Amino acid sequence: MTELDRILEGDVLGDPLSRMLYATDASPYQQLPRAIARPRGRDDCIAVMQFAARQRLPLIPRAAGTSLAGQCVGEGLVVDCSRYMNQILEVNEARRRVRVQPGIIRDDLNEKLRTRGLMFAPDPSTSNRCTVGGMLGNNAWGIHGLRYGTMRDHVHSVEAVLSDGSVARFGPLRPEALEEKLRLESLEGQIYRTVYPLIEAHRDLILLRFPRPDHIPRNAGYALDVLASGQPWVPQGPAFNLARLLCGSEGGLALVTEIELNLVPLPASRKLLCIHFEAIDRALKAVVPVLSQRPAALELVDRHILALTQNNLEQRCNRFWLQGDPGAVLLAEFTGQSDQDLDDQLTDVLTELRRLRMGYAHVVLDPPEMEQAWTLRKAGLGLLMGIPGRKKAVTGIEDTAVAIADLPAYVRDMQNLMARHGTECVIYGPVGRGMIHFRPQLDLASEQQKFAQILEEVADLVIRYRGTLSAKHGDGRLRAPFLERLMGREIVGLLQAVKQVFDPHDLLNPREPLDYQRLTEYLRAAGHRQPVSTHFDWRRQRGLETATYQCNGAGVCLKTAGHGTMCPSYMATREEKHGTRGRANIFRQVMANPAGWAGEDAGLLREALDLCLSCKGCKAECPANVDMARMKAEFLQHYHDRFGLPWRTRLVGNLDRLIGTASRFPRLSNALSPPGRVKSLLGFHPQRPLPPLAPQPFSHQWRQRPADMGQEETVVLFNDLFTEYYEPHIGITALEVLSRLGCQVRITPCLESGRIQISQGMLRQARERLTAAVKQLYPHAAAGRFIVGLEPSEVLTFRDEAVDLLTDSKLKQKARRIAEQILLFEEFIAKKTTSSARSPFSPLGKQVLVHGHCHEKALVGMEPLLATLSVIPETPIEAIPSGCCGMAGIFGYEKEHYEISLTIAELVLLPAIRQAEPDSLVVAPGTSCRRQILDCLGVRAYHPAEVLRLALGDDTILPPTIEYEK
């Protein structure tokens, strides 16, 4: 690939790590590519195509890699346009059109169009990371496909590089313009001279053999039936436009460089009706009556998915609208020109449903609550992949569709088919378009034959109903083998003729979607290797190796800044290897090798994990709950055992002991803080100041205080390393607030949860610290006292890793009891003030900006923090939509990570603070977050305890009631 690298302005990646990252998509397939090209523009795409033609090298066009049928996997040269070709080129409001490059993300495009009152309508469940180019390749649609149709309905024209390196623009053609195209002496002209006569000669056969319309979407083969239904054969139909043929061609006909899209106005008013049913069959009978009321969207969610949301950290909060224990729910969205129009429409719908006695509960949601319900629905695929164990709800038959009237009978037949195979099957999807996502739960390592047999039988069933196997996600490797059975040999011959004229050397996504290929070839199924000896207890995940297969590849982690925490390093770099999906892919492939992480690929995994900040965002925001922070810690301990413990890691892992010694002489220790050169030698960045030790530890300041046993409630303040030695003033203010709220406070000795050691991959040392802390805290937990902590990462370790890191069964039981009783300071205050009849707090007279700690956002959520600050009357509280601050414990101090740490902070957090009113108070519960804000902006950020203390005023503080434990 050296020649291509020389001529390309963009990137050519041929290293083993990059090839592993691009070996998979969201399908069950895995195959190493030769290399990856990331073009910067049209000229690069031409160069790539010409190089491939000279070398006879297959090209696999790819964007976000969210395809489910294996379209983006192959052994050739992957062409990724999402890295650089992601710009809006022109917006024409008058004509309601926009020209874009193929790599732009759908939601990012709409965010920029929103101020103009316009939007690009198709909305796949992956809309926050899928690209417009990928949507074109799959002819994507989404939740609102019932109202807006498919991608094909919104593409006006396409610019593409053809297989000979020439550039063509395909758009709607009037008869005279079509005649001009037919006379061209180029490959473009040859394409028109092949496709147009082909449809002319075989139109009746095409319309007969393609899956019947009946308003169901069809993404099988190339869209010859769509062209055959337009001009010149249907005078009132759409103009002849080969851009419509490229939609759904799965990158097999040309390399797209530019797309012109039609836009629609934003809906004026929207509401969501959630109809609850005892069973799926009752829900299916309601589809036709609901459709008669013309909803914009109609989706089914079954009991399997609803049950999974109960144990998902992020989706729990999206269940608020559920009533009882439904076997299925229909989500029907209605839109109108005004709220009154919409209310009238909903009244008619509800009247009809009640008349027919359909649904035991009917819940109506307004924005933004309805978005939470849709978020729950969109999480379906990831939730299914997060089911512990080897059996997963696999893709394969999830793309079938039949006529609406046939749905109840079709589903019964499908359930009977699954019962014959002894297989559980999840059922959900856009029933309003005759489509249901069926996902049988299979172990692809041991049940590949059953998987193939189910696909065969489902193909026969769909053909019997004259439906389609590919309604939404395309043919790919999974369904291409059934095209001949579905449409006949003559139609496949026509499809091959189209492929031949566009791509005579079969370079573009070869073998797809026309040639037969064994369904089970290149499946990325987990093998049955000997269990790996681990330090964490992975039994809940059915073992570490099984945990590495939780990622389904759908790419929820590929977020842009301001839309969550996961994954901060991906948001900053936009590089696949720095996202959770990329790391999970490398983890899985390394673990699948016979030597596992003891083999030669251990260094690749170490590289992939290098920018993981252990923020825990993936544990909550990934629908499959992939906990990359824990997987990283497990790997690092094994890596250190094999290659030795680096000096910096050893230094950080023993920070408690070093600080304990230094704190005896705090002024001297601060004065002797190492200069830049020494910090650099130790592996820390010379420009990052080390935090100074407090003049006196927290425990020393309160050791002599008497205890008043007359208070109403005893709480235990967890004295962590940072409060004890660096920020005792926060401990003092917390004590004052707790005292004012009527608490008797007991302070623990300085304890550690093992958080620092876990983050460094020093799990044995973490277990030592954790064991000591559990022994100290258990008597309080057993007595029913709340244990309150100030540093989120320290507190939440007891609720997250502690039980799985301890090995002694009695200690595990004690740790479980502690997990039930330990709370963040703000969680306790939220509980306390909710039950309080009168608030002791006074207005602050200024705005409060809140930045949440990553672990807190992931494991608890922002609600307790915001609720706690909201007890301050007449004080505006605003949550900054930031992800990680970039410091992440020691990460932001490390020499090699300093710059990326600042980049992450600049994504959302620092700009939000700069733009705030000068007298605003910034609140950040995490000590690392406060240090980052101070180091970068010189702005002091406050712990929630400090802000509450300010709101108590100077004259309201009671003498703190404290017991200090030795």
PDB file of N, CA and C in Angstrom, residues 233-312:
ATOM      1  N   TRP A 233     -42.168   5.013 -17.989  1.00  0.00           N
ATOM      2  CA  TRP A 233     -43.213   3.994 -18.070  1.00  0.00           C
ATOM      3  C   TRP A 233     -44.474   4.412 -17.317  1.00  0.00           C
ATOM      4  N   VAL A 234     -44.307   5.208 -16.268  1.00  0.00           N
ATOM      5  CA  VAL A 234     -45.446   5.758 -15.534  1.00  0.00           C
ATOM      6  C   VAL A 234     -45.350   7.275 -15.672  1.00  0.00           C
ATOM      7  N   PRO A 235     -46.116   7.861 -16.571  1.00  0.00           N
ATOM      8  CA  PRO A 235     -45.946   9.294 -16.884  1.00  0.00           C
ATOM      9  C   PRO A 235     -46.014  10.214 -15.671  1.00  0.00           C
ATOM     10  N   GLN A 236     -46.843   9.886 -14.689  1.00  0.00           N
ATOM     11  CA  GLN A 236     -46.974  10.731 -13.514  1.00  0.00           C
ATOM     12  C   GLN A 236     -46.005  10.327 -12.395  1.00  0.00           C
ATOM     13  N   GLY A 237     -45.170   9.332 -12.646  1.00  0.00           N
ATOM     14  CA  GLY A 237     -44.235   8.862 -11.628  1.00  0.00           C
ATOM     15  C   GLY A 237     -43.002   9.735 -11.548  1.00  0.00           C
ATOM     16  N   PRO A 238     -42.093   9.409 -10.634  1.00  0.00           N
ATOM     17  CA  PRO A 238     -40.857  10.199 -10.501  1.00  0.00           C
ATOM     18  C   PRO A 238     -39.983  10.067 -11.735  1.00  0.00           C
ATOM     19  N   ALA A 239     -39.167  11.096 -11.986  1.00  0.00           N
ATOM     20  CA  ALA A 239     -38.271  11.089 -13.142  1.00  0.00           C
ATOM     21  C   ALA A 239     -37.243   9.968 -13.009  1.00  0.00           C
ATOM     22  N   PHE A 240     -36.768   9.503 -14.160  1.00  0.00           N
ATOM     23  CA  PHE A 240     -35.739   8.464 -14.183  1.00  0.00           C
ATOM     24  C   PHE A 240     -34.491   8.996 -13.471  1.00  0.00           C
ATOM     25  N   ASN A 241     -34.014   8.279 -12.476  1.00  0.00           N
ATOM     26  CA  ASN A 241     -32.931   8.794 -11.629  1.00  0.00           C
ATOM     27  C   ASN A 241     -32.127   7.624 -11.083  1.00  0.00           C
ATOM     28  N   LEU A 242     -30.896   7.465 -11.592  1.00  0.00           N
ATOM     29  CA  LEU A 242     -30.056   6.354 -11.140  1.00  0.00           C
ATOM     30  C   LEU A 242     -29.544   6.540  -9.716  1.00  0.00           C
ATOM     31  N   ALA A 243     -29.711   7.752  -9.136  1.00  0.00           N
ATOM     32  CA  ALA A 243     -29.381   7.912  -7.711  1.00  0.00           C
ATOM     33  C   ALA A 243     -30.255   6.987  -6.872  1.00  0.00           C
ATOM     34  N   ARG A 244     -31.482   6.747  -7.339  1.00  0.00           N
ATOM     35  CA  ARG A 244     -32.386   5.857  -6.616  1.00  0.00           C
ATOM     36  C   ARG A 244     -31.892   4.418  -6.672  1.00  0.00           C
ATOM     37  N   LEU A 245     -31.158   4.078  -7.731  1.00  0.00           N
ATOM     38  CA  LEU A 245     -30.579   2.745  -7.840  1.00  0.00           C
ATOM     39  C   LEU A 245     -29.394   2.577  -6.891  1.00  0.00           C
ATOM     40  N   LEU A 246     -28.623   3.666  -6.718  1.00  0.00           N
ATOM     41  CA  LEU A 246     -27.478   3.595  -5.805  1.00  0.00           C
ATOM     42  C   LEU A 246     -27.948   3.430  -4.363  1.00  0.00           C
ATOM     43  N   CYS A 247     -29.134   3.946  -4.032  1.00  0.00           N
ATOM     44  CA  CYS A 247     -29.678   3.752  -2.684  1.00  0.00           C
ATOM     45  C   CYS A 247     -29.964   2.262  -2.478  1.00  0.00           C
ATOM     46  N   GLY A 248     -29.330   1.691  -1.498  1.00  0.00           N
ATOM     47  CA  GLY A 248     -29.515   0.265  -1.233  1.00  0.00           C
ATOM     48  C   GLY A 248     -28.542  -0.627  -1.969  1.00  0.00           C
ATOM     49  N   SER A 249     -27.584  -0.046  -2.702  1.00  0.00           N
ATOM     50  CA  SER A 249     -26.635  -0.868  -3.473  1.00  0.00           C
ATOM     51  C   SER A 249     -25.462  -1.343  -2.630  1.00  0.00           C
ATOM     52  N   GLU A 250     -25.406  -0.943  -1.377  1.00  0.00           N
ATOM     53  CA  GLU A 250     -24.431  -1.452  -0.413  1.00  0.00           C
ATOM     54  C   GLU A 250     -22.987  -1.269  -0.868  1.00  0.00           C
ATOM     55  N   GLY A 251     -22.712  -0.127  -1.517  1.00  0.00           N
ATOM     56  CA  GLY A 251     -21.348   0.175  -1.950  1.00  0.00           C
ATOM     57  C   GLY A 251     -20.860  -0.702  -3.065  1.00  0.00           C
ATOM     58  N   GLY A 252     -21.762  -1.393  -3.755  1.00  0.00           N
ATOM     59  CA  GLY A 252     -21.346  -2.328  -4.787  1.00  0.00           C
ATOM     60  C   GLY A 252     -21.323  -1.769  -6.191  1.00  0.00           C
ATOM     61  N   LEU A 253     -21.740  -0.496  -6.390  1.00  0.00           N
ATOM     62  CA  LEU A 253     -21.821   0.057  -7.738  1.00  0.00           C
ATOM     63  C   LEU A 253     -20.890   1.239  -7.969  1.00  0.00           C
ATOM     64  N   ALA A 254     -20.610   2.032  -6.951  1.00  0.00           N
ATOM     65  CA  ALA A 254     -19.775   3.223  -7.132  1.00  0.00           C
ATOM     66  C   ALA A 254     -19.320   3.715  -5.767  1.00  0.00           C
ATOM     67  N   LEU A 255     -18.355   4.634  -5.803  1.00  0.00           N
ATOM     68  CA  LEU A 255     -17.839   5.232  -4.579  1.00  0.00           C
ATOM     69  C   LEU A 255     -18.428   6.638  -4.478  1.00  0.00           C
ATOM     70  N   VAL A 256     -19.354   6.838  -3.546  1.00  0.00           N
ATOM     71  CA  VAL A 256     -20.108   8.080  -3.447  1.00  0.00           C
ATOM     72  C   VAL A 256     -19.261   9.168  -2.791  1.00  0.00           C
ATOM     73  N   THR A 257     -19.258  10.356  -3.405  1.00  0.00           N
ATOM     74  CA  THR A 257     -18.466  11.470  -2.871  1.00  0.00           C
ATOM     75  C   THR A 257     -19.325  12.655  -2.429  1.00  0.00           C
ATOM     76  N   GLU A 258     -20.577  12.718  -2.887  1.00  0.00           N
ATOM     77  CA  GLU A 258     -21.425  13.860  -2.564  1.00  0.00           C
ATOM     78  C   GLU A 258     -22.882  13.438  -2.722  1.00  0.00           C
ATOM     79  N   ILE A 259     -23.759  13.927  -1.838  1.00  0.00           N
ATOM     80  CA  ILE A 259     -25.175  13.564  -1.888  1.00  0.00           C
ATOM     81  C   ILE A 259     -26.007  14.832  -1.735  1.00  0.00           C
ATOM     82  N   GLU A 260     -26.978  15.011  -2.598  1.00  0.00           N
ATOM     83  CA  GLU A 260     -27.917  16.119  -2.489  1.00  0.00           C
ATOM     84  C   GLU A 260     -29.230  15.575  -1.949  1.00  0.00           C
ATOM     85  N   LEU A 261     -29.670  16.118  -0.819  1.00  0.00           N
ATOM     86  CA  LEU A 261     -30.821  15.591  -0.103  1.00  0.00           C
ATOM     87  C   LEU A 261     -31.987  16.568  -0.134  1.00  0.00           C
ATOM     88  N   ASN A 262     -33.188  16.031  -0.166  1.00  0.00           N
ATOM     89  CA  ASN A 262     -34.395  16.825   0.022  1.00  0.00           C
ATOM     90  C   ASN A 262     -34.676  16.945   1.515  1.00  0.00           C
ATOM     91  N   LEU A 263     -35.138  18.104   1.938  1.00  0.00           N
ATOM     92  CA  LEU A 263     -35.432  18.361   3.344  1.00  0.00           C
ATOM     93  C   LEU A 263     -36.926  18.560   3.543  1.00  0.00           C
ATOM     94  N   VAL A 264     -37.365  18.406   4.780  1.00  0.00           N
ATOM     95  CA  VAL A 264     -38.776  18.612   5.115  1.00  0.00           C
ATOM     96  C   VAL A 264     -38.853  19.552   6.310  1.00  0.00           C
ATOM     97  N   PRO A 265     -40.002  20.213   6.506  1.00  0.00           N
ATOM     98  CA  PRO A 265     -40.142  21.096   7.674  1.00  0.00           C
ATOM     99  C   PRO A 265     -40.176  20.288   8.967  1.00  0.00           C
ATOM    100  N   LEU A 266     -39.685  20.877  10.030  1.00  0.00           N
ATOM    101  CA  LEU A 266     -39.815  20.260  11.349  1.00  0.00           C
ATOM    102  C   LEU A 266     -41.297  20.167  11.720  1.00  0.00           C
ATOM    103  N   PRO A 267     -41.729  19.072  12.314  1.00  0.00           N
ATOM    104  CA  PRO A 267     -43.144  18.961  12.709  1.00  0.00           C
ATOM    105  C   PRO A 267     -43.474  19.994  13.782  1.00  0.00           C
ATOM    106  N   ALA A 268     -44.661  20.580  13.663  1.00  0.00           N
ATOM    107  CA  ALA A 268     -45.053  21.646  14.596  1.00  0.00           C
ATOM    108  C   ALA A 268     -45.377  21.094  15.970  1.00  0.00           C
ATOM    109  N   SER A 269     -46.061  19.957  16.012  1.00  0.00           N
ATOM    110  CA  SER A 269     -46.501  19.410  17.293  1.00  0.00           C
ATOM    111  C   SER A 269     -46.439  17.891  17.231  1.00  0.00           C
ATOM    112  N   ARG A 270     -45.966  17.280  18.307  1.00  0.00           N
ATOM    113  CA  ARG A 270     -45.799  15.820  18.338  1.00  0.00           C
ATOM    114  C   ARG A 270     -46.236  15.275  19.686  1.00  0.00           C
ATOM    115  N   LYS A 271     -46.826  14.082  19.670  1.00  0.00           N
ATOM    116  CA  LYS A 271     -47.145  13.375  20.908  1.00  0.00           C
ATOM    117  C   LYS A 271     -47.019  11.879  20.657  1.00  0.00           C
ATOM    118  N   LEU A 272     -46.770  11.156  21.730  1.00  0.00           N
ATOM    119  CA  LEU A 272     -46.566   9.710  21.628  1.00  0.00           C
ATOM    120  C   LEU A 272     -47.616   8.994  22.471  1.00  0.00           C
ATOM    121  N   LEU A 273     -48.308   8.053  21.851  1.00  0.00           N
ATOM    122  CA  LEU A 273     -49.292   7.227  22.538  1.00  0.00           C
ATOM    123  C   LEU A 273     -48.677   5.854  22.790  1.00  0.00           C
ATOM    124  N   CYS A 274     -48.616   5.469  24.058  1.00  0.00           N
ATOM    125  CA  CYS A 274     -48.027   4.181  24.454  1.00  0.00           C
ATOM    126  C   CYS A 274     -49.166   3.242  24.860  1.00  0.00           C
ATOM    127  N   ILE A 275     -49.442   2.253  24.016  1.00  0.00           N
ATOM    128  CA  ILE A 275     -50.585   1.367  24.214  1.00  0.00           C
ATOM    129  C   ILE A 275     -50.073   0.039  24.780  1.00  0.00           C
ATOM    130  N   HIS A 276     -50.555  -0.337  25.977  1.00  0.00           N
ATOM    131  CA  HIS A 276     -50.086  -1.517  26.687  1.00  0.00           C
ATOM    132  C   HIS A 276     -51.002  -2.713  26.424  1.00  0.00           C
ATOM    133  N   PHE A 277     -50.386  -3.877  26.199  1.00  0.00           N
ATOM    134  CA  PHE A 277     -51.136  -5.103  25.947  1.00  0.00           C
ATOM    135  C   PHE A 277     -50.598  -6.236  26.819  1.00  0.00           C
ATOM    136  N   GLU A 278     -51.494  -7.195  27.134  1.00  0.00           N
ATOM    137  CA  GLU A 278     -51.059  -8.346  27.914  1.00  0.00           C
ATOM    138  C   GLU A 278     -50.174  -9.288  27.100  1.00  0.00           C
ATOM    139  N   ALA A 279     -50.385  -9.322  25.788  1.00  0.00           N
ATOM    140  CA  ALA A 279     -49.637 -10.265  24.949  1.00  0.00           C
ATOM    141  C   ALA A 279     -49.422  -9.673  23.559  1.00  0.00           C
ATOM    142  N   ILE A 280     -48.451 -10.240  22.837  1.00  0.00           N
ATOM    143  CA  ILE A 280     -48.089  -9.736  21.514  1.00  0.00           C
ATOM    144  C   ILE A 280     -49.233  -9.898  20.520  1.00  0.00           C
ATOM    145  N   ASP A 281     -49.939 -11.020  20.568  1.00  0.00           N
ATOM    146  CA  ASP A 281     -50.991 -11.229  19.574  1.00  0.00           C
ATOM    147  C   ASP A 281     -52.069 -10.146  19.662  1.00  0.00           C
ATOM    148  N   ARG A 282     -52.352  -9.679  20.876  1.00  0.00           N
ATOM    149  CA  ARG A 282     -53.329  -8.600  21.027  1.00  0.00           C
ATOM    150  C   ARG A 282     -52.788  -7.288  20.460  1.00  0.00           C
ATOM    151  N   ALA A 283     -51.495  -7.064  20.641  1.00  0.00           N
ATOM    152  CA  ALA A 283     -50.890  -5.853  20.081  1.00  0.00           C
ATOM    153  C   ALA A 283     -50.958  -5.870  18.557  1.00  0.00           C
ATOM    154  N   LEU A 284     -50.698  -7.023  17.959  1.00  0.00           N
ATOM    155  CA  LEU A 284     -50.705  -7.118  16.497  1.00  0.00           C
ATOM    156  C   LEU A 284     -52.096  -6.873  15.920  1.00  0.00           C
ATOM    157  N   LYS A 285     -53.135  -7.305  16.642  1.00  0.00           N
ATOM    158  CA  LYS A 285     -54.505  -7.072  16.169  1.00  0.00           C
ATOM    159  C   LYS A 285     -54.864  -5.588  16.189  1.00  0.00           C
ATOM    160  N   ALA A 286     -54.138  -4.819  16.977  1.00  0.00           N
ATOM    161  CA  ALA A 286     -54.429  -3.385  17.070  1.00  0.00           C
ATOM    162  C   ALA A 286     -53.707  -2.565  16.014  1.00  0.00           C
ATOM    163  N   VAL A 287     -52.796  -3.181  15.252  1.00  0.00           N
ATOM    164  CA  VAL A 287     -51.986  -2.425  14.291  1.00  0.00           C
ATOM    165  C   VAL A 287     -52.864  -1.753  13.239  1.00  0.00           C
ATOM    166  N   VAL A 288     -53.795  -2.498  12.637  1.00  0.00           N
ATOM    167  CA  VAL A 288     -54.633  -1.928  11.575  1.00  0.00           C
ATOM    168  C   VAL A 288     -55.505  -0.784  12.095  1.00  0.00           C
ATOM    169  N   PRO A 289     -56.196  -0.950  13.234  1.00  0.00           N
ATOM    170  CA  PRO A 289     -56.971   0.191  13.740  1.00  0.00           C
ATOM    171  C   PRO A 289     -56.135   1.426  14.034  1.00  0.00           C
ATOM    172  N   VAL A 290     -54.940   1.249  14.576  1.00  0.00           N
ATOM    173  CA  VAL A 290     -54.084   2.403  14.867  1.00  0.00           C
ATOM    174  C   VAL A 290     -53.610   3.046  13.569  1.00  0.00           C
ATOM    175  N   LEU A 291     -53.258   2.229  12.581  1.00  0.00           N
ATOM    176  CA  LEU A 291     -52.810   2.770  11.299  1.00  0.00           C
ATOM    177  C   LEU A 291     -53.899   3.583  10.621  1.00  0.00           C
ATOM    178  N   SER A 292     -55.150   3.224  10.845  1.00  0.00           N
ATOM    179  CA  SER A 292     -56.246   3.964  10.222  1.00  0.00           C
ATOM    180  C   SER A 292     -56.301   5.414  10.702  1.00  0.00           C
ATOM    181  N   GLN A 293     -55.640   5.695  11.821  1.00  0.00           N
ATOM    182  CA  GLN A 293     -55.606   7.062  12.368  1.00  0.00           C
ATOM    183  C   GLN A 293     -54.393   7.848  11.884  1.00  0.00           C
ATOM    184  N   ARG A 294     -53.617   7.261  10.951  1.00  0.00           N
ATOM    185  CA  ARG A 294     -52.504   7.921  10.268  1.00  0.00           C
ATOM    186  C   ARG A 294     -51.407   8.411  11.223  1.00  0.00           C
ATOM    187  N   PRO A 295     -50.813   7.501  11.994  1.00  0.00           N
ATOM    188  CA  PRO A 295     -49.688   7.909  12.841  1.00  0.00           C
ATOM    189  C   PRO A 295     -48.438   8.162  12.004  1.00  0.00           C
ATOM    190  N   ALA A 296     -47.498   8.922  12.563  1.00  0.00           N
ATOM    191  CA  ALA A 296     -46.209   9.157  11.895  1.00  0.00           C
ATOM    192  C   ALA A 296     -45.244   8.017  12.147  1.00  0.00           C
ATOM    193  N   ALA A 297     -45.483   7.257  13.212  1.00  0.00           N
ATOM    194  CA  ALA A 297     -44.626   6.120  13.550  1.00  0.00           C
ATOM    195  C   ALA A 297     -45.444   5.122  14.349  1.00  0.00           C
ATOM    196  N   LEU A 298     -45.144   3.842  14.159  1.00  0.00           N
ATOM    197  CA  LEU A 298     -45.819   2.791  14.927  1.00  0.00           C
ATOM    198  C   LEU A 298     -44.847   1.646  15.129  1.00  0.00           C
ATOM    199  N   GLU A 299     -44.411   1.463  16.377  1.00  0.00           N
ATOM    200  CA  GLU A 299     -43.395   0.458  16.706  1.00  0.00           C
ATOM    201  C   GLU A 299     -43.897  -0.465  17.811  1.00  0.00           C
ATOM    202  N   LEU A 300     -43.427  -1.703  17.758  1.00  0.00           N
ATOM    203  CA  LEU A 300     -43.747  -2.711  18.765  1.00  0.00           C
ATOM    204  C   LEU A 300     -42.515  -2.985  19.620  1.00  0.00           C
ATOM    205  N   VAL A 301     -42.703  -3.077  20.934  1.00  0.00           N
ATOM    206  CA  VAL A 301     -41.631  -3.491  21.856  1.00  0.00           C
ATOM    207  C   VAL A 301     -42.189  -4.631  22.693  1.00  0.00           C
ATOM    208  N   ASP A 302     -41.463  -5.747  22.767  1.00  0.00           N
ATOM    209  CA  ASP A 302     -42.003  -6.905  23.476  1.00  0.00           C
ATOM    210  C   ASP A 302     -41.463  -7.010  24.899  1.00  0.00           C
ATOM    211  N   ARG A 303     -41.979  -8.002  25.631  1.00  0.00           N
ATOM    212  CA  ARG A 303     -41.638  -8.165  27.040  1.00  0.00           C
ATOM    213  C   ARG A 303     -40.145  -8.391  27.256  1.00  0.00           C
ATOM    214  N   HIS A 304     -39.484  -9.097  26.327  1.00  0.00           N
ATOM    215  CA  HIS A 304     -38.052  -9.373  26.493  1.00  0.00           C
ATOM    216  C   HIS A 304     -37.255  -8.084  26.667  1.00  0.00           C
ATOM    217  N   ILE A 305     -37.482  -7.127  25.772  1.00  0.00           N
ATOM    218  CA  ILE A 305     -36.726  -5.872  25.817  1.00  0.00           C
ATOM    219  C   ILE A 305     -37.129  -5.042  27.035  1.00  0.00           C
ATOM    220  N   LEU A 306     -38.424  -4.984  27.318  1.00  0.00           N
ATOM    221  CA  LEU A 306     -38.885  -4.217  28.479  1.00  0.00           C
ATOM    222  C   LEU A 306     -38.271  -4.753  29.761  1.00  0.00           C
ATOM    223  N   ALA A 307     -38.133  -6.071  29.862  1.00  0.00           N
ATOM    224  CA  ALA A 307     -37.532  -6.666  31.060  1.00  0.00           C
ATOM    225  C   ALA A 307     -36.055  -6.299  31.173  1.00  0.00           C
ATOM    226  N   LEU A 308     -35.365  -6.259  30.039  1.00  0.00           N
ATOM    227  CA  LEU A 308     -33.942  -5.936  30.063  1.00  0.00           C
ATOM    228  C   LEU A 308     -33.684  -4.509  30.516  1.00  0.00           C
ATOM    229  N   THR A 309     -34.622  -3.608  30.272  1.00  0.00           N
ATOM    230  CA  THR A 309     -34.414  -2.218  30.671  1.00  0.00           C
ATOM    231  C   THR A 309     -34.413  -2.051  32.189  1.00  0.00           C
ATOM    232  N   GLN A 310     -34.961  -3.021  32.922  1.00  0.00           N
ATOM    233  CA  GLN A 310     -35.002  -2.899  34.382  1.00  0.00           C
ATOM    234  C   GLN A 310     -33.604  -2.928  34.985  1.00  0.00           C
ATOM    235  N   ASN A 311     -32.693  -3.673  34.358  1.00  0.00           N
ATOM    236  CA  ASN A 311     -31.349  -3.826  34.909  1.00  0.00           C
ATOM    237  C   ASN A 311     -30.306  -3.025  34.144  1.00  0.00           C
ATOM    238  N   ASN A 312     -30.751  -2.155  33.245  1.00  0.00           N
ATOM    239  CA  ASN A 312     -29.826  -1.332  32.491  1.00  0.00           C
ATOM    240  C   ASN A 312     -29.721   0.035  33.151  1.00  0.00           C
TER     241      ASN A 312
END
